[in-house]
């Protein structure tokens, strides 16, 4: 059963595939769509995934529906370009993911059973390793298969999680805090050097961020979601400061740091009062 919207669209995935083919038709298609290739579309694919995450974060189901549609369009776009190149079709993408999901869930689609979620995760990784081996990949490291195109904070957590499965991990959060303090001290020392080495400074800053990602992993918190929350809080408070200054007939930029910090404290107090 499919739903039909006010414009008469049925919700059939075949219609989306047909629309994408029309957009890419050299005879009467869209000039912008025709100019694109995999590399130019990839950034849009990543952007749409983040917009899906943003809609989820805001709890906006209408926006989530629309953003999921935008993300689905990206899949259709890549599949159409692949079909034009004679590589594969959209249907092949569907078949591949269906095969993978059935293969990786033997406890659902076959007779396997797992004692708990940890055992299921271990088997999942074993299945993925077997898949890589069947494709001729020679990398047998516990870190094999982690995509280099991931956002670096996400890749850091994946690297740490994979290493932890081999036992290479701190027992709890306390040693992670100690390591973070150590890395912060090293970063501060590099900042305080008379003549800074930019490469070394970047390395020390990277160490701090890597340990911070590890701390998020030990807390069971997605560092990307945490940073999105921090960004949203900063933006909300900054805009509130600007509004307060404007309401007082003052130019925010002309207040100086001390005056701006007073407004910041006022905004924070207001938030605490409201909560």
PDB file of N, CA, C and O in Angstrom, residues 131-139:
ATOM      1  N   UNK A 131      33.858 -10.795   5.074  1.00  0.00           N
ATOM      2  CA  UNK A 131      33.452 -10.143   3.837  1.00  0.00           C
ATOM      3  C   UNK A 131      34.631  -9.441   3.175  1.00  0.00           C
ATOM      4  O   UNK A 131      34.818  -9.507   1.959  1.00  0.00           O
ATOM      5  N   UNK A 132      35.443  -8.752   4.007  1.00  0.00           N
ATOM      6  CA  UNK A 132      36.618  -8.064   3.446  1.00  0.00           C
ATOM      7  C   UNK A 132      37.594  -9.072   2.848  1.00  0.00           C
ATOM      8  O   UNK A 132      38.177  -8.843   1.788  1.00  0.00           O
ATOM      9  N   UNK A 133      37.759 -10.203   3.519  1.00  0.00           N
ATOM     10  CA  UNK A 133      38.672 -11.230   3.025  1.00  0.00           C
ATOM     11  C   UNK A 133      38.175 -11.810   1.701  1.00  0.00           C
ATOM     12  O   UNK A 133      38.965 -12.055   0.776  1.00  0.00           O
ATOM     13  N   UNK A 134      36.846 -11.995   1.601  1.00  0.00           N
ATOM     14  CA  UNK A 134      36.281 -12.554   0.368  1.00  0.00           C
ATOM     15  C   UNK A 134      36.453 -11.608  -0.815  1.00  0.00           C
ATOM     16  O   UNK A 134      36.431 -12.025  -1.974  1.00  0.00           O
ATOM     17  N   UNK A 135      36.619 -10.309  -0.501  1.00  0.00           N
ATOM     18  CA  UNK A 135      36.856  -9.315  -1.556  1.00  0.00           C
ATOM     19  C   UNK A 135      38.335  -9.198  -1.913  1.00  0.00           C
ATOM     20  O   UNK A 135      38.704  -8.385  -2.761  1.00  0.00           O
ATOM     21  N   UNK A 136      39.167 -10.003  -1.240  1.00  0.00           N
ATOM     22  CA  UNK A 136      40.586  -9.982  -1.544  1.00  0.00           C
ATOM     23  C   UNK A 136      41.385  -8.991  -0.734  1.00  0.00           C
ATOM     24  O   UNK A 136      42.564  -8.754  -1.020  1.00  0.00           O
ATOM     25  N   UNK A 137      40.779  -8.380   0.290  1.00  0.00           N
ATOM     26  CA  UNK A 137      41.511  -7.435   1.126  1.00  0.00           C
ATOM     27  C   UNK A 137      42.453  -8.197   2.050  1.00  0.00           C
ATOM     28  O   UNK A 137      42.051  -9.145   2.726  1.00  0.00           O
ATOM     29  N   UNK A 138      43.703  -7.747   2.099  1.00  0.00           N
ATOM     30  CA  UNK A 138      44.725  -8.466   2.854  1.00  0.00           C
ATOM     31  C   UNK A 138      44.916  -7.922   4.270  1.00  0.00           C
ATOM     32  O   UNK A 138      45.627  -8.524   5.071  1.00  0.00           O
ATOM     33  N   UNK A 139      44.314  -6.806   4.580  1.00  0.00           N
ATOM     34  CA  UNK A 139      44.490  -6.168   5.891  1.00  0.00           C
ATOM     35  C   UNK A 139      43.760  -6.976   6.960  1.00  0.00           C
ATOM     36  O   UNK A 139      42.529  -7.091   6.942  1.00  0.00           O
TER      37      UNK A 139
END
